[in-house]
C-alpha positions in Angstrom: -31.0 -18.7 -67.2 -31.9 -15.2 -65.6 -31.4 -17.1 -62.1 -28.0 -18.7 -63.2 -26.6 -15.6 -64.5 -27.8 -13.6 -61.1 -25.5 -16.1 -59.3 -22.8 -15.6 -61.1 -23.0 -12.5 -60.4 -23.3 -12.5 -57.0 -20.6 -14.8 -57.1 -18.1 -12.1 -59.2 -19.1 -9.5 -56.5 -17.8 -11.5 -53.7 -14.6 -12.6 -55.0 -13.8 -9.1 -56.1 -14.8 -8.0 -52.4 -12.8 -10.5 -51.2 -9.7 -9.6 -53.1 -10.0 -6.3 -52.6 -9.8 -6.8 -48.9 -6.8 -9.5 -49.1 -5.1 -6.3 -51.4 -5.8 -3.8 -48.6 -4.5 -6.3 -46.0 -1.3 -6.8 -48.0 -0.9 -3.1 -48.8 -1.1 -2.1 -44.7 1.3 -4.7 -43.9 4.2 -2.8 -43.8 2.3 -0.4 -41.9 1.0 -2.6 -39.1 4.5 -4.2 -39.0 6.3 -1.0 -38.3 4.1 0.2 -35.6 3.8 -3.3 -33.6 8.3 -3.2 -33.7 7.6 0.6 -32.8 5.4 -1.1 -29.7 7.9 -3.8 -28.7 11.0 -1.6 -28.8 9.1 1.0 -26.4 8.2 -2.8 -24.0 11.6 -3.8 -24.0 13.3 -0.2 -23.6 11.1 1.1 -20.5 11.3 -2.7 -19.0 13.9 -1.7 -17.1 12.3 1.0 -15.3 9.4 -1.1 -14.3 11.3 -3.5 -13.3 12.7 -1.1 -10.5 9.5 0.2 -10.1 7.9 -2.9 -8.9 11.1 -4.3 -6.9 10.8 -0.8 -5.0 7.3 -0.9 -4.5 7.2 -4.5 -3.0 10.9 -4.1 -1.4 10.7 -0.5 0.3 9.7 0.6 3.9 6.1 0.6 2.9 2.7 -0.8 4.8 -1.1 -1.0 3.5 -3.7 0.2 5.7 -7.6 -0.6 5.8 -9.2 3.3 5.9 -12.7 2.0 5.6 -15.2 0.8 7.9 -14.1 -2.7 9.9 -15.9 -5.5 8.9 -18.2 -3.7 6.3 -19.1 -5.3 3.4 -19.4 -3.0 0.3 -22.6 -2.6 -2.0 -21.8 -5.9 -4.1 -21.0 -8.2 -1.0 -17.6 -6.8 -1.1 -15.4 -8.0 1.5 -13.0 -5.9 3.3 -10.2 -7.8 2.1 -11.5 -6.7 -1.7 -12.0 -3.5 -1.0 -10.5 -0.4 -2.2 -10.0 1.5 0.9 -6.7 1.1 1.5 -4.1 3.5 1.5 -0.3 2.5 1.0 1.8 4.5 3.9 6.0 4.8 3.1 8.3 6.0 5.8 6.7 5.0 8.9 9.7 3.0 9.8 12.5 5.0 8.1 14.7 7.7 10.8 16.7 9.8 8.7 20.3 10.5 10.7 18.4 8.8 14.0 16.0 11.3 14.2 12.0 10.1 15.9 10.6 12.8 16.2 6.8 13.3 14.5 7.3 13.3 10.5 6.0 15.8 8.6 2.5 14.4 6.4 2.4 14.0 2.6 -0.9 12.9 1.2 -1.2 12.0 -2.3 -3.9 11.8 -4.6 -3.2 10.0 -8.0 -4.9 10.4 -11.3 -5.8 8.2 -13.3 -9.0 10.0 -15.7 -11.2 8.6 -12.9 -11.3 5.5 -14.3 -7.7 3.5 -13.6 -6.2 5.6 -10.4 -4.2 3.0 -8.0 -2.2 3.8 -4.8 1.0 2.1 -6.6 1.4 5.4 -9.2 2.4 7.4 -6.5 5.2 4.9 -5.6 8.4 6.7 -6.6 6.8 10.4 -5.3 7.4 8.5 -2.3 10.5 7.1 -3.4 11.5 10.9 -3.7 10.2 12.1 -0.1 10.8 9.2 2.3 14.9 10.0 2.5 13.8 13.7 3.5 12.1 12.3 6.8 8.2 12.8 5.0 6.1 10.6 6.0 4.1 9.6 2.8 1.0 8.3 2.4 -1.1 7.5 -0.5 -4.8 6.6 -0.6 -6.7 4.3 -3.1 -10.0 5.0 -3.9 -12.5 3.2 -5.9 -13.1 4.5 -9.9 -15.7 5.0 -12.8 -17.9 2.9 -13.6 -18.4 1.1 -10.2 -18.9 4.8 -8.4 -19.3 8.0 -9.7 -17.6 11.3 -8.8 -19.5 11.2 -5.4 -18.4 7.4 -4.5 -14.8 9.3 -5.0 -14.9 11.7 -3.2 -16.7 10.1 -0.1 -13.5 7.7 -0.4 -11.4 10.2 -0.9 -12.8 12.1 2.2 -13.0 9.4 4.4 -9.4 8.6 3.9 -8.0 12.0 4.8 -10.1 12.2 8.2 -8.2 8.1 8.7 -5.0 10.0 8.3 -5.8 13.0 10.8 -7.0 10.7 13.2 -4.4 8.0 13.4 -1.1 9.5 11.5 0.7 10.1 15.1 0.5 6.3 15.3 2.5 5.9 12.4 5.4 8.3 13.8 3.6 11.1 11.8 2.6 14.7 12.5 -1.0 15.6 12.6 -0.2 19.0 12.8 1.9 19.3 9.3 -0.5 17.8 6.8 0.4 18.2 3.2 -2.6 17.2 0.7 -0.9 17.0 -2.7 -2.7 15.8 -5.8 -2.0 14.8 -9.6 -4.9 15.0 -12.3 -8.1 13.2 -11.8 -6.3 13.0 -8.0 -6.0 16.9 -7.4 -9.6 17.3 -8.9 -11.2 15.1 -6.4 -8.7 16.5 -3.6 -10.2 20.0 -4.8 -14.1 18.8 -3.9 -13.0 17.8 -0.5 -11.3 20.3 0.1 -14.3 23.0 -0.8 -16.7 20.4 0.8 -14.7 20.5 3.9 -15.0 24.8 3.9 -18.4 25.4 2.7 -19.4 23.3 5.7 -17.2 25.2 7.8 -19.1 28.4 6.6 -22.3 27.1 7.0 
């Protein structure tokens, strides 16, 4: 009898659990409902802007370039092809008013919390700076958790010395270099940059 009535029990306790939580579900409704419309009118209101975004990323005077090491294959058996060393270059064909001589040199370096940076953020920076005759150029490099801050900034590093070495191919000037950088971006720009003179000192 003891046993029976211990069941029952057990039995009460879980029904009442389970209402309680079918109540709460019911009572949060409302809630959940207004923020997920909230969601999809902020989708559907910015979709235009992405959608411009992507045409002019994809449809501009824009080229990707391999910074790294030819042929190298990273620490997991990446493949060049896979890598993240590339850097997305706009302007190198644009002459503003017929004008070739040597561009002046924007670098940028996007954020991204060290964890989702991509070369295609910077895309309408460049979209601002191309008409002026600036040669633009935007490195990727790879993020948290496959490299820490080090992994970063050796990218980082190794793409700026690319760019110094090989801009005047691209109709750019070596001479004007602009290093520009947004966030997690300017922060590694920063460490390269005070690499760069504390060797210098030394």
């Amino acid at each position: 009898m003891t046993s029976q009535r211990h069941h029952h029990t057990l039995l009460t306790k879980q029904n009442n659990t389970r209402q309680k939580r079918i109540c709460d579900l019911l009572r949060h409704l409302p809630t959940f409902m207004f923020r997920f419309l909230r969601l999809l009118s902020f989708v559907f209101f910015l979709l235009p802007a992405f959608v411009v975004f992507l045409y002019h990323y994809f449809a501009c005077d824009r080229i990707a370039v391999y910074y790294g090491l030819k042929g190298a294959i990273g620490e997991n058996g990446e493949r060049m092809w896979l890598s993240r060393h590339y850097l997305d270059m706009y302007g190198s064909r644009t002459h503003v008013n017929g004008n070739k001589e040597k561009k002046p040199v924007v670098i940028f370096l996007t954020g991204g919390a060290w964890i989702i940076g991509y070369r295609m953020w910077g895309c309408l920076l460049a979209r601002a700076l191309v008409p002026f005759g600036i040669l633009v150029i935007i490195p990727d490099y790879r993020n948290f958790p496959k490299v820490n801050i080090k992994g970063m900034v050796d990218d980082v590093d190794m793409s700026i010395q690319w760019v110094l070495d090989h801009v005047e191919e691209y109709g750019g000037d070596g001479k004007r270099v602009v290093l520009v950088g947004q966030s997690a971006g300017a922060h590694i720009g920063g460490v390269v940059v005070a690499k760069k003179v504390l060797d210098w000192i030394r």
